[in-house]
Short mmCIF file of C-alpha atoms in Angstrom, two decimals:
data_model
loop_
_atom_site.label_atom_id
_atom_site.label_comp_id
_atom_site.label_asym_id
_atom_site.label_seq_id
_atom_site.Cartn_x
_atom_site.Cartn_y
_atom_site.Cartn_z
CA UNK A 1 -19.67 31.08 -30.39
CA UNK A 2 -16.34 30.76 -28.72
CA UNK A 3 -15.39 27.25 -27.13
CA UNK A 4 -13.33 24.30 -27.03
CA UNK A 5 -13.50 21.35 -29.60
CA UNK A 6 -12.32 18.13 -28.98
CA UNK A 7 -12.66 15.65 -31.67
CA UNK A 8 -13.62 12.85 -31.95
CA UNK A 9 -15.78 12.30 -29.32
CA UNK A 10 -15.69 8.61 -29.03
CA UNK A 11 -12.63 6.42 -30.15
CA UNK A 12 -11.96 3.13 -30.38
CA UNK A 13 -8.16 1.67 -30.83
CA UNK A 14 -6.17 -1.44 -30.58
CA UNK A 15 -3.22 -1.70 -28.88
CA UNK A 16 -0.30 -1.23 -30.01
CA UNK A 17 -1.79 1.80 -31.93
CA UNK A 18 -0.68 5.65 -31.31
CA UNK A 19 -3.84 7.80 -31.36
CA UNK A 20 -4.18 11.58 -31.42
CA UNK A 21 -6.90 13.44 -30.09
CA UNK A 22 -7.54 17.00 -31.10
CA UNK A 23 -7.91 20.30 -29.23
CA UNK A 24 -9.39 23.56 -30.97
CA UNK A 25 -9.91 26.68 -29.50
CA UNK A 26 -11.67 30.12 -30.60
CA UNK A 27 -11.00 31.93 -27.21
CA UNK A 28 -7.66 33.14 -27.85
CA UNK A 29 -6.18 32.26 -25.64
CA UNK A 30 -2.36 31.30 -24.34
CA UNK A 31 -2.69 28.35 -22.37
CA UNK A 32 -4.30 25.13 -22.83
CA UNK A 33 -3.85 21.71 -20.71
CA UNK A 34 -4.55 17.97 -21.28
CA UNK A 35 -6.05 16.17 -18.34
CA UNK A 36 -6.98 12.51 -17.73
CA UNK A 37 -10.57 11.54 -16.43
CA UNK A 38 -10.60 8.09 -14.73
CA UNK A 39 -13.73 6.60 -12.48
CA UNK A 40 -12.98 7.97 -8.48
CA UNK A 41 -10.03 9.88 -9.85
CA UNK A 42 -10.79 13.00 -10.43
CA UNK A 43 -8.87 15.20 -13.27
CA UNK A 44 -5.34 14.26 -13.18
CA UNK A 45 -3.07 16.68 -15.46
CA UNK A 46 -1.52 15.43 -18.45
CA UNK A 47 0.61 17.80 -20.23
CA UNK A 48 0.30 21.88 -20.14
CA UNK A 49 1.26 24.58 -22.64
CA UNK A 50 2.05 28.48 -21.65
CA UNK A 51 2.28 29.68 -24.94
CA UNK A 52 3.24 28.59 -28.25
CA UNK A 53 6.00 26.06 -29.21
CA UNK A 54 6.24 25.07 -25.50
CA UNK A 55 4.89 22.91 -23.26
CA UNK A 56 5.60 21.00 -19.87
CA UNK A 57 4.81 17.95 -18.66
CA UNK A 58 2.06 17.98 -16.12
CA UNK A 59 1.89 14.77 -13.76
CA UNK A 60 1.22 11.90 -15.98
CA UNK A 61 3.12 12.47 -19.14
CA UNK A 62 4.21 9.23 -19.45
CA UNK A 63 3.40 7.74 -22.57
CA UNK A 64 1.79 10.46 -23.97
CA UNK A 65 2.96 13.33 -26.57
CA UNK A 66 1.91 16.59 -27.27
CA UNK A 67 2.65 19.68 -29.71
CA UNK A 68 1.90 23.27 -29.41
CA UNK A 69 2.58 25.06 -33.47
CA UNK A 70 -0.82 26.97 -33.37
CA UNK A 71 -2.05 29.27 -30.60
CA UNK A 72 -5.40 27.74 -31.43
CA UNK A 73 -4.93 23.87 -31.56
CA UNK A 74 -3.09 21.91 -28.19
CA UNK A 75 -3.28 17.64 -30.00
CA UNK A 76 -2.52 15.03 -27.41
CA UNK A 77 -1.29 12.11 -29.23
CA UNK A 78 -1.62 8.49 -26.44
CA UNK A 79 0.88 6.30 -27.57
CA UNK A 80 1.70 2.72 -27.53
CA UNK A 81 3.61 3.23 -24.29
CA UNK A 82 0.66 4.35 -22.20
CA UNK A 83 0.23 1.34 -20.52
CA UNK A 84 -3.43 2.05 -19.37
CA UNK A 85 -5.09 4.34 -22.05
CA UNK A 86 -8.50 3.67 -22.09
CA UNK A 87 -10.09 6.81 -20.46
CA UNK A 88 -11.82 10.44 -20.55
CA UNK A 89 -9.58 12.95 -21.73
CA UNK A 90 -10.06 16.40 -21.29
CA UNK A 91 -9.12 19.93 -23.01
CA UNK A 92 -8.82 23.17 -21.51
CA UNK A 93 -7.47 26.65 -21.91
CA UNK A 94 -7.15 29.02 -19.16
CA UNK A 95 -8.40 32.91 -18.70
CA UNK A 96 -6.92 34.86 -16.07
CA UNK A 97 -10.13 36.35 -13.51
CA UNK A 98 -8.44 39.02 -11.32
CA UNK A 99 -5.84 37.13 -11.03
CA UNK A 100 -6.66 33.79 -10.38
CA UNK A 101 -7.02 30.55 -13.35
CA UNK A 102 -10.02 29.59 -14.41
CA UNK A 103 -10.35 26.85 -17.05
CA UNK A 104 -12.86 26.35 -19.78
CA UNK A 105 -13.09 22.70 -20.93
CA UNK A 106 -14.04 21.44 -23.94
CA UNK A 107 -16.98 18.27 -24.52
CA UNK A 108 -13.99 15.39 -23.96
CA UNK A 109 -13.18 12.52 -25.97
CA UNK A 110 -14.01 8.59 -24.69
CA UNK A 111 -10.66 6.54 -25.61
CA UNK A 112 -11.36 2.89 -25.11
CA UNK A 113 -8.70 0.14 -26.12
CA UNK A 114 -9.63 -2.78 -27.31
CA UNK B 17 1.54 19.19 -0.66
CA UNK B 18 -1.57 20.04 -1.82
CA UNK B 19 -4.63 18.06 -1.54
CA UNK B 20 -8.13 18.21 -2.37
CA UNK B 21 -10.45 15.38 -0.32
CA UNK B 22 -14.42 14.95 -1.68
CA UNK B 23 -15.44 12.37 0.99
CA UNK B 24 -18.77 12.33 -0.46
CA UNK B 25 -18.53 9.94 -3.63
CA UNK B 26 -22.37 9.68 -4.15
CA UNK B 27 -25.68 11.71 -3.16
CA UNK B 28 -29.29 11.30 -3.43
CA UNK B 29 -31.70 13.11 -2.83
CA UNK B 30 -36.03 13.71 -3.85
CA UNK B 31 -36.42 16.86 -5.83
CA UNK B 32 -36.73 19.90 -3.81
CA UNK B 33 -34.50 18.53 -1.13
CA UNK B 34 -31.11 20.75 0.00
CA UNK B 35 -27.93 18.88 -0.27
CA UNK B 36 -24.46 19.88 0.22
CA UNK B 37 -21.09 18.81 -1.20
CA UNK B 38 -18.32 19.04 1.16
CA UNK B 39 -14.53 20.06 -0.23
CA UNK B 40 -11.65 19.96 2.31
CA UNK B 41 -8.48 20.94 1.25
CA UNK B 42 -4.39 21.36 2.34
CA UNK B 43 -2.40 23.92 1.42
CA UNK B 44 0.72 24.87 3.07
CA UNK B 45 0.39 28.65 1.06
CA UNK B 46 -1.65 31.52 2.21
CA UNK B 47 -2.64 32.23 -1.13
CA UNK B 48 -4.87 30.03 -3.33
CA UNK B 49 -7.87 29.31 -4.94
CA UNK B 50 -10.60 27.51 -4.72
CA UNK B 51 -13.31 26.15 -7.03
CA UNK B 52 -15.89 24.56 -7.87
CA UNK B 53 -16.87 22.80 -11.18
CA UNK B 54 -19.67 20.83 -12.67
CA UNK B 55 -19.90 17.88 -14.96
CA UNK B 56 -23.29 17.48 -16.24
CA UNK B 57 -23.38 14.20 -18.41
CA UNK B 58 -22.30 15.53 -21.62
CA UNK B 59 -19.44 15.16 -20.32
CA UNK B 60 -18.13 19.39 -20.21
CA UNK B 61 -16.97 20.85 -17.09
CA UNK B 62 -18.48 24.00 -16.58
CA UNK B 63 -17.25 26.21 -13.92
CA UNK B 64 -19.49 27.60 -11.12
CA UNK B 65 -17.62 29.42 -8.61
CA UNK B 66 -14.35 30.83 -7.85
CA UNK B 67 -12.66 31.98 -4.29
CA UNK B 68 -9.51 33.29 -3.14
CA UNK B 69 -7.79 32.38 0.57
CA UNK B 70 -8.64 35.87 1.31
CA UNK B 71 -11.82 36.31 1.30
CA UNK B 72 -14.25 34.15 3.33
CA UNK B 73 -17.62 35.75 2.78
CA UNK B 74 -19.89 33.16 1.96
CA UNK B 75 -21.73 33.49 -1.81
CA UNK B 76 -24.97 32.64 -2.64
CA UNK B 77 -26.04 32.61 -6.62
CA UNK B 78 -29.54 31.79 -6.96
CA UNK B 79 -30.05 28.26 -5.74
CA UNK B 80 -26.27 27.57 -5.13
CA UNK B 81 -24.30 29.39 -2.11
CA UNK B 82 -20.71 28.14 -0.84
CA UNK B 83 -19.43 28.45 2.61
CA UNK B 84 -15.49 29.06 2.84
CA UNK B 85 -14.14 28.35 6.37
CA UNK B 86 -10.36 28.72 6.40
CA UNK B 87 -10.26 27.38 10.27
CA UNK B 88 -11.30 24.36 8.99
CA UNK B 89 -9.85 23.68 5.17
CA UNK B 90 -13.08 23.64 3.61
CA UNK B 91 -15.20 25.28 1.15
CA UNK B 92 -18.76 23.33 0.67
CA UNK B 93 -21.39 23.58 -1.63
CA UNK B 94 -25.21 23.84 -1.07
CA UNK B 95 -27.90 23.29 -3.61
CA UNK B 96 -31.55 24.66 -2.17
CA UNK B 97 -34.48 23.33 -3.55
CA UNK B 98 -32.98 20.66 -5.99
CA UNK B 99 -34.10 20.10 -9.34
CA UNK B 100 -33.62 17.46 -11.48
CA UNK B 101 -30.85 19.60 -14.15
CA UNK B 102 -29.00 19.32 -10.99
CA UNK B 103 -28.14 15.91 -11.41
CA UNK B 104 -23.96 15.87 -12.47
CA UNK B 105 -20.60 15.15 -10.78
CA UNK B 106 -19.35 18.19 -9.02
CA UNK B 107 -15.39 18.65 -8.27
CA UNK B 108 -13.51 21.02 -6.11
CA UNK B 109 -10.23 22.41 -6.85
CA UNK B 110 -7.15 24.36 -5.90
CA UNK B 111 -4.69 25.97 -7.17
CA UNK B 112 -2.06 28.32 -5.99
CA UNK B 113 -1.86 31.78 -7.03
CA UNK B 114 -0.80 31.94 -10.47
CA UNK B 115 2.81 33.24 -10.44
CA UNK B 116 3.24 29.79 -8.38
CA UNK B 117 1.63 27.25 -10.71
CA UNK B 118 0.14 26.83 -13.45
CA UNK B 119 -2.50 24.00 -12.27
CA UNK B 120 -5.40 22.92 -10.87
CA UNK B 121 -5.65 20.10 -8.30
CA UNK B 122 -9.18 18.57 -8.41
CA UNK B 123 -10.92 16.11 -5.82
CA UNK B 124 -12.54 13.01 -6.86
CA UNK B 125 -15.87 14.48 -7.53
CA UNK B 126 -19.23 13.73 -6.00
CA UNK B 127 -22.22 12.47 -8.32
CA UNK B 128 -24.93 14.06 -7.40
CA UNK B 129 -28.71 12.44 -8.36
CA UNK B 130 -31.73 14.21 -8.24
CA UNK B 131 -34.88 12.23 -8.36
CA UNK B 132 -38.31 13.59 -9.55
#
């Protein structure tokens, strides 16, 4: 079946500690995006990647990294300079339905600093 | 700029009851789209519906229909007949045609609760 793996789904981390979460997709396709789940927030975008070996930073970038070297994998690493970490992250990768984006998310992963 | 307001943080509601979500938005393009999403608690988003500014017939899917009113920025959701798999946070979201951006701006969500 074709989806979006995120892994793990729950992690724990002190801080001070850099943490990557990982992104897999079977859907082939171009773009994938990071967002940030928070309680009241909504989805708030992260980082976003077009295509492979590039990426751009979507509206809270700060303190987070990212790398594009495989169509199929999008990791967001949450380093020690995110100064409020713990959270629901969220992958996606985009299709394109007559025209317009639609995004297929993966299961999330639970970051909680300790 | 573009904004995406779910007033509604919580509903609940008896089984079998309608309820709908209300999404109002702001755009300053005449081309967008808007959606809607839902987050049962497994955490996934799945997507439900999908409408461009253009088109304002109202859809109905089996127990779920939208109504898209440009006059008034909004584009709300309507379960009939509730059931308990209902129960999930729903977000709306726009986003601008695609040769304009490359995002989606979601509301807040609201958490919906069905009750046997």
């Amino acid at each position: 079946d074709g989806g979006i793996t995120q892994s793990p789904k729950y992690l724990f981390r002190k801080e001070g500690q850099n943490v990557t979460l990982s992104c897999e997709q079977n859907l082939n396709h171009d773009a994938m995006y990071w967002y940030r789940q928070d309680p009241g927030q909504g989805l708030r975008l992260i980082y976003y990647s077009q295509i492979v070996n590039d990426f751009q930073k979507g509206d809270i970038a700060e303190g987070y990294s990212v790398s594009r070297e495989k169509k199929e994998s999008f990791p967001l690493t949450v380093t020690s300079a995110q100064k409020n970490p713990t959270a629901f992250y969220l992958c996606a990768s985009k299709t394109t339905l007559s025209g317009a984006n639609v995004l297929t998310f993966g299961a999330g992963s639970r970051l909680t600093v300790l | 700029a573009q904004k995406v307001t779910q007033a509604q943080t919580e509903i609940s509601v008896v089984e079998k009851e309608d309820v709908t979500l209300d999404c109002v938005y702001e755009t300053r393009d005449t081309t967008y789209y808007l959606f809607w999403y839902k987050q049962p608690p497994s955490g996934e988003l799945v997507f439900l519906i999908r409408r461009n500014s253009f088109d304002e017939q109202n859809e109905i899917s089996g127990r779920y229909s939208w109504n898209f009113q440009k006059s008034t920025s909004s584009f709300n959701f309507t379960i009939t007949a509730s059931q308990v798999v209902d129960s999930a946070v729903y977000f709306c979201a726009l986003s601008e045609a695609p040769y304009n951006t490359d995002k989606l701006i979601f509301g807040t969500g609201t958490r919906l609760q069905v009750f046997p």
